[in-house]
Amino acid sequence: MTKQTFFLLPLIGAFLFAIATLLGGLQFPDYSHISQYISESYATGTPYGNYLRYLGFIPSGILIAIFAFGVPRFLPKSKRGYIGFFGVAIFYGIATVLVSIFPCDAGCNNAFVNPSIAQLIHNLLALLTYLITPFCLILIGTKAHHWPKGVTYAVVTLFSGILSSGFVILLFSDPFGSFIGLFQRAIEAMLLFWLMYTAFYLKKISL
């Protein structure tokens, strides 16, 4: 894989995620991106759930994981950097794949009545994703100012990690509220923005 191809991975991954999210809502006349989880659009029994999962979210997660695993080879050796990027690869990239393989029940079973095994796995992975991934960004940001031209990148990374953490707190403080969809999409937007920004940063310092 060439450097140019590698730098495109998070851009393609973010595009697939965004398109799948937008298209998923078109399946239902009353679907709300403000008040409903993304997972509800590809839950068990949804009309086009399998297409969204296997053509959108799963490829997106794979590309993000490959990118995050590969980032440290472009940077000075750093334990915090390795842990942070590997954490993003596992708890955001791979987890995105797994939550798609194990979709939630119809409507995402918010009342948690007799949940399926897939629902339990889905919820656990989603919980780990939103608890750990923002922390990984903050961990990376605390080290990034030592990297080449890394001061601005460190600020953006810390900002992304802290802001996404704030939305995680809002999401978890009222998981049945009227704005859960908005808060979840804000978290995803910050993480995807940061991945794309990382690609441009790496391109700037390595070419």
PDB file of N, CA, C and O in Angstrom, residues 64-135:
ATOM      1  N   ILE A  64     -10.871   2.254   8.937  1.00  0.00           N
ATOM      2  CA  ILE A  64     -10.433   3.048  10.089  1.00  0.00           C
ATOM      3  C   ILE A  64      -9.442   2.262  10.937  1.00  0.00           C
ATOM      4  O   ILE A  64      -8.422   2.801  11.393  1.00  0.00           O
ATOM      5  N   ALA A  65      -9.704   0.977  11.153  1.00  0.00           N
ATOM      6  CA  ALA A  65      -8.804   0.145  11.951  1.00  0.00           C
ATOM      7  C   ALA A  65      -7.437   0.010  11.278  1.00  0.00           C
ATOM      8  O   ALA A  65      -6.397   0.151  11.933  1.00  0.00           O
ATOM      9  N   ILE A  66      -7.421  -0.242   9.975  1.00  0.00           N
ATOM     10  CA  ILE A  66      -6.148  -0.365   9.246  1.00  0.00           C
ATOM     11  C   ILE A  66      -5.354   0.926   9.366  1.00  0.00           C
ATOM     12  O   ILE A  66      -4.137   0.915   9.602  1.00  0.00           O
ATOM     13  N   PHE A  67      -6.044   2.048   9.193  1.00  0.00           N
ATOM     14  CA  PHE A  67      -5.369   3.342   9.282  1.00  0.00           C
ATOM     15  C   PHE A  67      -4.791   3.567  10.674  1.00  0.00           C
ATOM     16  O   PHE A  67      -3.608   3.910  10.819  1.00  0.00           O
ATOM     17  N   ALA A  68      -5.610   3.389  11.698  1.00  0.00           N
ATOM     18  CA  ALA A  68      -5.151   3.676  13.065  1.00  0.00           C
ATOM     19  C   ALA A  68      -4.014   2.753  13.488  1.00  0.00           C
ATOM     20  O   ALA A  68      -3.079   3.184  14.178  1.00  0.00           O
ATOM     21  N   PHE A  69      -4.059   1.489  13.095  1.00  0.00           N
ATOM     22  CA  PHE A  69      -2.958   0.575  13.395  1.00  0.00           C
ATOM     23  C   PHE A  69      -1.663   1.012  12.712  1.00  0.00           C
ATOM     24  O   PHE A  69      -0.560   0.803  13.232  1.00  0.00           O
ATOM     25  N   GLY A  70      -1.787   1.643  11.524  1.00  0.00           N
ATOM     26  CA  GLY A  70      -0.602   2.001  10.750  1.00  0.00           C
ATOM     27  C   GLY A  70      -0.003   3.351  11.070  1.00  0.00           C
ATOM     28  O   GLY A  70       1.150   3.623  10.711  1.00  0.00           O
ATOM     29  N   VAL A  71      -0.750   4.211  11.757  1.00  0.00           N
ATOM     30  CA  VAL A  71      -0.286   5.575  12.015  1.00  0.00           C
ATOM     31  C   VAL A  71       1.054   5.638  12.749  1.00  0.00           C
ATOM     32  O   VAL A  71       1.933   6.434  12.370  1.00  0.00           O
ATOM     33  N   PRO A  72       1.288   4.841  13.801  1.00  0.00           N
ATOM     34  CA  PRO A  72       2.530   4.986  14.572  1.00  0.00           C
ATOM     35  C   PRO A  72       3.811   4.852  13.761  1.00  0.00           C
ATOM     36  O   PRO A  72       4.843   5.393  14.160  1.00  0.00           O
ATOM     37  N   ARG A  73       3.774   4.164  12.622  1.00  0.00           N
ATOM     38  CA  ARG A  73       5.011   4.018  11.843  1.00  0.00           C
ATOM     39  C   ARG A  73       5.453   5.337  11.204  1.00  0.00           C
ATOM     40  O   ARG A  73       6.591   5.456  10.745  1.00  0.00           O
ATOM     41  N   PHE A  74       4.573   6.329  11.175  1.00  0.00           N
ATOM     42  CA  PHE A  74       4.928   7.629  10.622  1.00  0.00           C
ATOM     43  C   PHE A  74       5.393   8.617  11.696  1.00  0.00           C
ATOM     44  O   PHE A  74       5.778   9.737  11.375  1.00  0.00           O
ATOM     45  N   LEU A  75       5.333   8.202  12.956  1.00  0.00           N
ATOM     46  CA  LEU A  75       5.595   9.113  14.065  1.00  0.00           C
ATOM     47  C   LEU A  75       6.768   8.646  14.916  1.00  0.00           C
ATOM     48  O   LEU A  75       7.141   7.463  14.886  1.00  0.00           O
ATOM     49  N   PRO A  76       7.386   9.559  15.681  1.00  0.00           N
ATOM     50  CA  PRO A  76       8.426   9.139  16.627  1.00  0.00           C
ATOM     51  C   PRO A  76       7.876   8.112  17.610  1.00  0.00           C
ATOM     52  O   PRO A  76       6.685   8.138  17.946  1.00  0.00           O
ATOM     53  N   LYS A  77       8.735   7.209  18.062  1.00  0.00           N
ATOM     54  CA  LYS A  77       8.293   6.171  18.989  1.00  0.00           C
ATOM     55  C   LYS A  77       7.746   6.809  20.256  1.00  0.00           C
ATOM     56  O   LYS A  77       8.371   7.682  20.857  1.00  0.00           O
ATOM     57  N   SER A  78       6.575   6.345  20.652  1.00  0.00           N
ATOM     58  CA  SER A  78       5.915   6.905  21.822  1.00  0.00           C
ATOM     59  C   SER A  78       4.939   5.882  22.375  1.00  0.00           C
ATOM     60  O   SER A  78       4.064   5.397  21.654  1.00  0.00           O
ATOM     61  N   LYS A  79       5.087   5.548  23.656  1.00  0.00           N
ATOM     62  CA  LYS A  79       4.169   4.581  24.279  1.00  0.00           C
ATOM     63  C   LYS A  79       2.746   5.116  24.271  1.00  0.00           C
ATOM     64  O   LYS A  79       1.795   4.397  23.962  1.00  0.00           O
ATOM     65  N   ARG A  80       2.588   6.402  24.612  1.00  0.00           N
ATOM     66  CA  ARG A  80       1.249   6.976  24.620  1.00  0.00           C
ATOM     67  C   ARG A  80       0.642   6.992  23.221  1.00  0.00           C
ATOM     68  O   ARG A  80      -0.560   6.764  23.035  1.00  0.00           O
ATOM     69  N   GLY A  81       1.486   7.268  22.226  1.00  0.00           N
ATOM     70  CA  GLY A  81       1.004   7.257  20.854  1.00  0.00           C
ATOM     71  C   GLY A  81       0.535   5.876  20.422  1.00  0.00           C
ATOM     72  O   GLY A  81      -0.538   5.717  19.852  1.00  0.00           O
ATOM     73  N   TYR A  82       1.357   4.865  20.721  1.00  0.00           N
ATOM     74  CA  TYR A  82       0.983   3.494  20.378  1.00  0.00           C
ATOM     75  C   TYR A  82      -0.330   3.100  21.052  1.00  0.00           C
ATOM     76  O   TYR A  82      -1.240   2.583  20.409  1.00  0.00           O
ATOM     77  N   ILE A  83      -0.413   3.337  22.347  1.00  0.00           N
ATOM     78  CA  ILE A  83      -1.617   2.949  23.087  1.00  0.00           C
ATOM     79  C   ILE A  83      -2.841   3.683  22.540  1.00  0.00           C
ATOM     80  O   ILE A  83      -3.908   3.094  22.330  1.00  0.00           O
ATOM     81  N   GLY A  84      -2.684   4.994  22.292  1.00  0.00           N
ATOM     82  CA  GLY A  84      -3.798   5.784  21.809  1.00  0.00           C
ATOM     83  C   GLY A  84      -4.298   5.330  20.449  1.00  0.00           C
ATOM     84  O   GLY A  84      -5.497   5.106  20.263  1.00  0.00           O
ATOM     85  N   PHE A  85      -3.393   5.181  19.493  1.00  0.00           N
ATOM     86  CA  PHE A  85      -3.816   4.794  18.147  1.00  0.00           C
ATOM     87  C   PHE A  85      -4.301   3.352  18.091  1.00  0.00           C
ATOM     88  O   PHE A  85      -5.265   3.041  17.372  1.00  0.00           O
ATOM     89  N   PHE A  86      -3.661   2.465  18.831  1.00  0.00           N
ATOM     90  CA  PHE A  86      -4.138   1.088  18.873  1.00  0.00           C
ATOM     91  C   PHE A  86      -5.508   1.026  19.543  1.00  0.00           C
ATOM     92  O   PHE A  86      -6.360   0.231  19.156  1.00  0.00           O
ATOM     93  N   GLY A  87      -5.718   1.883  20.550  1.00  0.00           N
ATOM     94  CA  GLY A  87      -7.024   1.952  21.180  1.00  0.00           C
ATOM     95  C   GLY A  87      -8.093   2.406  20.208  1.00  0.00           C
ATOM     96  O   GLY A  87      -9.202   1.855  20.174  1.00  0.00           O
ATOM     97  N   VAL A  88      -7.782   3.407  19.384  1.00  0.00           N
ATOM     98  CA  VAL A  88      -8.723   3.872  18.366  1.00  0.00           C
ATOM     99  C   VAL A  88      -9.006   2.755  17.357  1.00  0.00           C
ATOM    100  O   VAL A  88     -10.162   2.535  16.966  1.00  0.00           O
ATOM    101  N   ALA A  89      -7.954   2.050  16.942  1.00  0.00           N
ATOM    102  CA  ALA A  89      -8.126   0.962  15.979  1.00  0.00           C
ATOM    103  C   ALA A  89      -9.063  -0.114  16.511  1.00  0.00           C
ATOM    104  O   ALA A  89      -9.950  -0.602  15.803  1.00  0.00           O
ATOM    105  N   ILE A  90      -8.890  -0.461  17.797  1.00  0.00           N
ATOM    106  CA  ILE A  90      -9.669  -1.550  18.387  1.00  0.00           C
ATOM    107  C   ILE A  90     -11.060  -1.095  18.788  1.00  0.00           C
ATOM    108  O   ILE A  90     -12.071  -1.701  18.409  1.00  0.00           O
ATOM    109  N   PHE A  91     -11.122  -0.005  19.558  1.00  0.00           N
ATOM    110  CA  PHE A  91     -12.395   0.389  20.165  1.00  0.00           C
ATOM    111  C   PHE A  91     -13.241   1.307  19.288  1.00  0.00           C
ATOM    112  O   PHE A  91     -14.391   1.600  19.650  1.00  0.00           O
ATOM    113  N   TYR A  92     -12.681   1.761  18.159  1.00  0.00           N
ATOM    114  CA  TYR A  92     -13.508   2.500  17.207  1.00  0.00           C
ATOM    115  C   TYR A  92     -13.604   1.744  15.884  1.00  0.00           C
ATOM    116  O   TYR A  92     -14.696   1.440  15.412  1.00  0.00           O
ATOM    117  N   GLY A  93     -12.453   1.408  15.306  1.00  0.00           N
ATOM    118  CA  GLY A  93     -12.466   0.701  14.026  1.00  0.00           C
ATOM    119  C   GLY A  93     -13.063  -0.691  14.114  1.00  0.00           C
ATOM    120  O   GLY A  93     -14.105  -0.983  13.505  1.00  0.00           O
ATOM    121  N   ILE A  94     -12.416  -1.564  14.884  1.00  0.00           N
ATOM    122  CA  ILE A  94     -12.897  -2.946  14.993  1.00  0.00           C
ATOM    123  C   ILE A  94     -14.270  -2.992  15.663  1.00  0.00           C
ATOM    124  O   ILE A  94     -15.137  -3.791  15.275  1.00  0.00           O
ATOM    125  N   ALA A  95     -14.483  -2.156  16.655  1.00  0.00           N
ATOM    126  CA  ALA A  95     -15.786  -2.138  17.330  1.00  0.00           C
ATOM    127  C   ALA A  95     -16.909  -1.747  16.374  1.00  0.00           C
ATOM    128  O   ALA A  95     -18.027  -2.268  16.476  1.00  0.00           O
ATOM    129  N   THR A  96     -16.640  -0.838  15.432  1.00  0.00           N
ATOM    130  CA  THR A  96     -17.641  -0.478  14.433  1.00  0.00           C
ATOM    131  C   THR A  96     -18.020  -1.682  13.585  1.00  0.00           C
ATOM    132  O   THR A  96     -19.190  -1.884  13.238  1.00  0.00           O
ATOM    133  N   VAL A  97     -17.027  -2.493  13.265  1.00  0.00           N
ATOM    134  CA  VAL A  97     -17.292  -3.725  12.526  1.00  0.00           C
ATOM    135  C   VAL A  97     -18.161  -4.671  13.349  1.00  0.00           C
ATOM    136  O   VAL A  97     -19.164  -5.216  12.871  1.00  0.00           O
ATOM    137  N   LEU A  98     -17.794  -4.858  14.611  1.00  0.00           N
ATOM    138  CA  LEU A  98     -18.483  -5.838  15.454  1.00  0.00           C
ATOM    139  C   LEU A  98     -19.912  -5.428  15.800  1.00  0.00           C
ATOM    140  O   LEU A  98     -20.812  -6.270  15.848  1.00  0.00           O
ATOM    141  N   VAL A  99     -20.141  -4.126  16.058  1.00  0.00           N
ATOM    142  CA  VAL A  99     -21.518  -3.717  16.356  1.00  0.00           C
ATOM    143  C   VAL A  99     -22.413  -3.877  15.128  1.00  0.00           C
ATOM    144  O   VAL A  99     -23.641  -3.984  15.257  1.00  0.00           O
ATOM    145  N   SER A 100     -21.808  -3.907  13.938  1.00  0.00           N
ATOM    146  CA  SER A 100     -22.573  -4.137  12.720  1.00  0.00           C
ATOM    147  C   SER A 100     -22.836  -5.626  12.506  1.00  0.00           C
ATOM    148  O   SER A 100     -23.890  -6.009  11.991  1.00  0.00           O
ATOM    149  N   ILE A 101     -21.890  -6.451  12.886  1.00  0.00           N
ATOM    150  CA  ILE A 101     -22.084  -7.904  12.806  1.00  0.00           C
ATOM    151  C   ILE A 101     -23.133  -8.359  13.813  1.00  0.00           C
ATOM    152  O   ILE A 101     -23.889  -9.298  13.576  1.00  0.00           O
ATOM    153  N   PHE A 102     -23.172  -7.673  14.962  1.00  0.00           N
ATOM    154  CA  PHE A 102     -24.154  -7.980  16.000  1.00  0.00           C
ATOM    155  C   PHE A 102     -25.096  -6.782  16.162  1.00  0.00           C
ATOM    156  O   PHE A 102     -24.937  -5.961  17.059  1.00  0.00           O
ATOM    157  N   PRO A 103     -26.085  -6.653  15.270  1.00  0.00           N
ATOM    158  CA  PRO A 103     -26.994  -5.496  15.326  1.00  0.00           C
ATOM    159  C   PRO A 103     -27.923  -5.587  16.531  1.00  0.00           C
ATOM    160  O   PRO A 103     -28.152  -6.658  17.094  1.00  0.00           O
ATOM    161  N   CYS A 104     -28.460  -4.446  16.901  1.00  0.00           N
ATOM    162  CA  CYS A 104     -29.422  -4.448  18.004  1.00  0.00           C
ATOM    163  C   CYS A 104     -30.766  -4.992  17.532  1.00  0.00           C
ATOM    164  O   CYS A 104     -31.006  -5.138  16.335  1.00  0.00           O
ATOM    165  N   ASP A 105     -31.628  -5.298  18.471  1.00  0.00           N
ATOM    166  CA  ASP A 105     -32.974  -5.774  18.150  1.00  0.00           C
ATOM    167  C   ASP A 105     -33.770  -4.649  17.493  1.00  0.00           C
ATOM    168  O   ASP A 105     -33.369  -3.485  17.524  1.00  0.00           O
ATOM    169  N   ALA A 106     -34.897  -4.991  16.911  1.00  0.00           N
ATOM    170  CA  ALA A 106     -35.750  -3.998  16.252  1.00  0.00           C
ATOM    171  C   ALA A 106     -36.038  -2.834  17.188  1.00  0.00           C
ATOM    172  O   ALA A 106     -36.439  -3.030  18.339  1.00  0.00           O
ATOM    173  N   GLY A 107     -35.795  -1.614  16.686  1.00  0.00           N
ATOM    174  CA  GLY A 107     -35.987  -0.434  17.521  1.00  0.00           C
ATOM    175  C   GLY A 107     -34.912  -0.251  18.561  1.00  0.00           C
ATOM    176  O   GLY A 107     -34.963   0.659  19.384  1.00  0.00           O
ATOM    177  N   CYS A 108     -33.924  -1.121  18.530  1.00  0.00           N
ATOM    178  CA  CYS A 108     -32.796  -1.152  19.475  1.00  0.00           C
ATOM    179  C   CYS A 108     -33.231  -1.464  20.911  1.00  0.00           C
ATOM    180  O   CYS A 108     -32.452  -1.274  21.844  1.00  0.00           O
ATOM    181  N   ASN A 109     -34.476  -1.918  21.071  1.00  0.00           N
ATOM    182  CA  ASN A 109     -34.931  -2.475  22.345  1.00  0.00           C
ATOM    183  C   ASN A 109     -34.490  -1.606  23.522  1.00  0.00           C
ATOM    184  O   ASN A 109     -33.865  -2.069  24.475  1.00  0.00           O
ATOM    185  N   ASN A 110     -34.824  -0.331  23.446  1.00  0.00           N
ATOM    186  CA  ASN A 110     -34.371   0.607  24.481  1.00  0.00           C
ATOM    187  C   ASN A 110     -34.853   0.241  25.876  1.00  0.00           C
ATOM    188  O   ASN A 110     -34.207   0.563  26.881  1.00  0.00           O
ATOM    189  N   ALA A 111     -35.983  -0.450  25.942  1.00  0.00           N
ATOM    190  CA  ALA A 111     -36.492  -0.874  27.246  1.00  0.00           C
ATOM    191  C   ALA A 111     -35.745  -2.096  27.770  1.00  0.00           C
ATOM    192  O   ALA A 111     -35.900  -2.476  28.925  1.00  0.00           O
ATOM    193  N   PHE A 112     -34.938  -2.713  26.897  1.00  0.00           N
ATOM    194  CA  PHE A 112     -34.094  -3.860  27.260  1.00  0.00           C
ATOM    195  C   PHE A 112     -34.936  -5.032  27.774  1.00  0.00           C
ATOM    196  O   PHE A 112     -34.602  -5.671  28.772  1.00  0.00           O
ATOM    197  N   VAL A 113     -36.032  -5.316  27.069  1.00  0.00           N
ATOM    198  CA  VAL A 113     -36.920  -6.420  27.427  1.00  0.00           C
ATOM    199  C   VAL A 113     -36.493  -7.664  26.660  1.00  0.00           C
ATOM    200  O   VAL A 113     -36.518  -7.692  25.430  1.00  0.00           O
ATOM    201  N   ASN A 114     -36.086  -8.708  27.389  1.00  0.00           N
ATOM    202  CA  ASN A 114     -35.632  -9.963  26.776  1.00  0.00           C
ATOM    203  C   ASN A 114     -34.672  -9.722  25.612  1.00  0.00           C
ATOM    204  O   ASN A 114     -34.929 -10.162  24.480  1.00  0.00           O
ATOM    205  N   PRO A 115     -33.570  -9.023  25.855  1.00  0.00           N
ATOM    206  CA  PRO A 115     -32.641  -8.714  24.752  1.00  0.00           C
ATOM    207  C   PRO A 115     -31.984  -9.970  24.198  1.00  0.00           C
ATOM    208  O   PRO A 115     -31.736 -10.933  24.919  1.00  0.00           O
ATOM    209  N   SER A 116     -31.718  -9.949  22.899  1.00  0.00           N
ATOM    210  CA  SER A 116     -31.004 -11.049  22.264  1.00  0.00           C
ATOM    211  C   SER A 116     -29.521 -10.986  22.616  1.00  0.00           C
ATOM    212  O   SER A 116     -29.027  -9.975  23.146  1.00  0.00           O
ATOM    213  N   ILE A 117     -28.806 -12.062  22.312  1.00  0.00           N
ATOM    214  CA  ILE A 117     -27.356 -12.071  22.525  1.00  0.00           C
ATOM    215  C   ILE A 117     -26.700 -10.969  21.692  1.00  0.00           C
ATOM    216  O   ILE A 117     -25.787 -10.279  22.150  1.00  0.00           O
ATOM    217  N   ALA A 118     -27.181 -10.798  20.451  1.00  0.00           N
ATOM    218  CA  ALA A 118     -26.628  -9.743  19.583  1.00  0.00           C
ATOM    219  C   ALA A 118     -26.824  -8.362  20.202  1.00  0.00           C
ATOM    220  O   ALA A 118     -25.929  -7.513  20.151  1.00  0.00           O
ATOM    221  N   GLN A 119     -28.003  -8.145  20.802  1.00  0.00           N
ATOM    222  CA  GLN A 119     -28.266  -6.862  21.459  1.00  0.00           C
ATOM    223  C   GLN A 119     -27.307  -6.622  22.609  1.00  0.00           C
ATOM    224  O   GLN A 119     -26.769  -5.515  22.779  1.00  0.00           O
ATOM    225  N   LEU A 120     -27.066  -7.650  23.422  1.00  0.00           N
ATOM    226  CA  LEU A 120     -26.164  -7.520  24.561  1.00  0.00           C
ATOM    227  C   LEU A 120     -24.744  -7.202  24.097  1.00  0.00           C
ATOM    228  O   LEU A 120     -24.073  -6.330  24.660  1.00  0.00           O
ATOM    229  N   ILE A 121     -24.276  -7.919  23.065  1.00  0.00           N
ATOM    230  CA  ILE A 121     -22.936  -7.665  22.531  1.00  0.00           C
ATOM    231  C   ILE A 121     -22.864  -6.259  21.939  1.00  0.00           C
ATOM    232  O   ILE A 121     -21.894  -5.521  22.153  1.00  0.00           O
ATOM    233  N   HIS A 122     -23.898  -5.897  21.196  1.00  0.00           N
ATOM    234  CA  HIS A 122     -23.958  -4.574  20.568  1.00  0.00           C
ATOM    235  C   HIS A 122     -23.844  -3.461  21.611  1.00  0.00           C
ATOM    236  O   HIS A 122     -23.046  -2.523  21.463  1.00  0.00           O
ATOM    237  N   ASN A 123     -24.638  -3.571  22.670  1.00  0.00           N
ATOM    238  CA  ASN A 123     -24.635  -2.535  23.702  1.00  0.00           C
ATOM    239  C   ASN A 123     -23.310  -2.452  24.436  1.00  0.00           C
ATOM    240  O   ASN A 123     -22.824  -1.357  24.744  1.00  0.00           O
ATOM    241  N   LEU A 124     -22.718  -3.606  24.728  1.00  0.00           N
ATOM    242  CA  LEU A 124     -21.428  -3.615  25.424  1.00  0.00           C
ATOM    243  C   LEU A 124     -20.351  -2.958  24.570  1.00  0.00           C
ATOM    244  O   LEU A 124     -19.566  -2.135  25.063  1.00  0.00           O
ATOM    245  N   LEU A 125     -20.316  -3.305  23.292  1.00  0.00           N
ATOM    246  CA  LEU A 125     -19.308  -2.728  22.398  1.00  0.00           C
ATOM    247  C   LEU A 125     -19.514  -1.222  22.235  1.00  0.00           C
ATOM    248  O   LEU A 125     -18.546  -0.453  22.209  1.00  0.00           O
ATOM    249  N   ALA A 126     -20.772  -0.807  22.113  1.00  0.00           N
ATOM    250  CA  ALA A 126     -21.057   0.627  21.987  1.00  0.00           C
ATOM    251  C   ALA A 126     -20.605   1.375  23.237  1.00  0.00           C
ATOM    252  O   ALA A 126     -20.030   2.471  23.154  1.00  0.00           O
ATOM    253  N   LEU A 127     -20.860   0.788  24.390  1.00  0.00           N
ATOM    254  CA  LEU A 127     -20.436   1.400  25.650  1.00  0.00           C
ATOM    255  C   LEU A 127     -18.919   1.563  25.699  1.00  0.00           C
ATOM    256  O   LEU A 127     -18.400   2.644  26.033  1.00  0.00           O
ATOM    257  N   LEU A 128     -18.195   0.507  25.337  1.00  0.00           N
ATOM    258  CA  LEU A 128     -16.728   0.563  25.356  1.00  0.00           C
ATOM    259  C   LEU A 128     -16.200   1.577  24.346  1.00  0.00           C
ATOM    260  O   LEU A 128     -15.237   2.300  24.623  1.00  0.00           O
ATOM    261  N   THR A 129     -16.836   1.625  23.189  1.00  0.00           N
ATOM    262  CA  THR A 129     -16.412   2.575  22.155  1.00  0.00           C
ATOM    263  C   THR A 129     -16.464   4.004  22.655  1.00  0.00           C
ATOM    264  O   THR A 129     -15.495   4.769  22.532  1.00  0.00           O
ATOM    265  N   TYR A 130     -17.588   4.383  23.241  1.00  0.00           N
ATOM    266  CA  TYR A 130     -17.770   5.776  23.639  1.00  0.00           C
ATOM    267  C   TYR A 130     -17.050   6.117  24.941  1.00  0.00           C
ATOM    268  O   TYR A 130     -16.750   7.290  25.185  1.00  0.00           O
ATOM    269  N   LEU A 131     -16.755   5.117  25.753  1.00  0.00           N
ATOM    270  CA  LEU A 131     -15.981   5.382  26.965  1.00  0.00           C
ATOM    271  C   LEU A 131     -14.487   5.487  26.686  1.00  0.00           C
ATOM    272  O   LEU A 131     -13.798   6.317  27.274  1.00  0.00           O
ATOM    273  N   ILE A 132     -13.981   4.664  25.779  1.00  0.00           N
ATOM    274  CA  ILE A 132     -12.532   4.527  25.607  1.00  0.00           C
ATOM    275  C   ILE A 132     -11.974   5.400  24.491  1.00  0.00           C
ATOM    276  O   ILE A 132     -10.902   5.991  24.631  1.00  0.00           O
ATOM    277  N   THR A 133     -12.686   5.496  23.357  1.00  0.00           N
ATOM    278  CA  THR A 133     -12.106   6.198  22.201  1.00  0.00           C
ATOM    279  C   THR A 133     -11.779   7.665  22.487  1.00  0.00           C
ATOM    280  O   THR A 133     -10.677   8.129  22.152  1.00  0.00           O
ATOM    281  N   PRO A 134     -12.675   8.452  23.096  1.00  0.00           N
ATOM    282  CA  PRO A 134     -12.291   9.839  23.405  1.00  0.00           C
ATOM    283  C   PRO A 134     -11.071   9.924  24.325  1.00  0.00           C
ATOM    284  O   PRO A 134     -10.224  10.816  24.153  1.00  0.00           O
ATOM    285  N   PHE A 135     -10.974   8.996  25.273  1.00  0.00           N
ATOM    286  CA  PHE A 135      -9.798   8.971  26.149  1.00  0.00           C
ATOM    287  C   PHE A 135      -8.532   8.715  25.342  1.00  0.00           C
ATOM    288  O   PHE A 135      -7.471   9.300  25.643  1.00  0.00           O
TER     289      PHE A 135
END
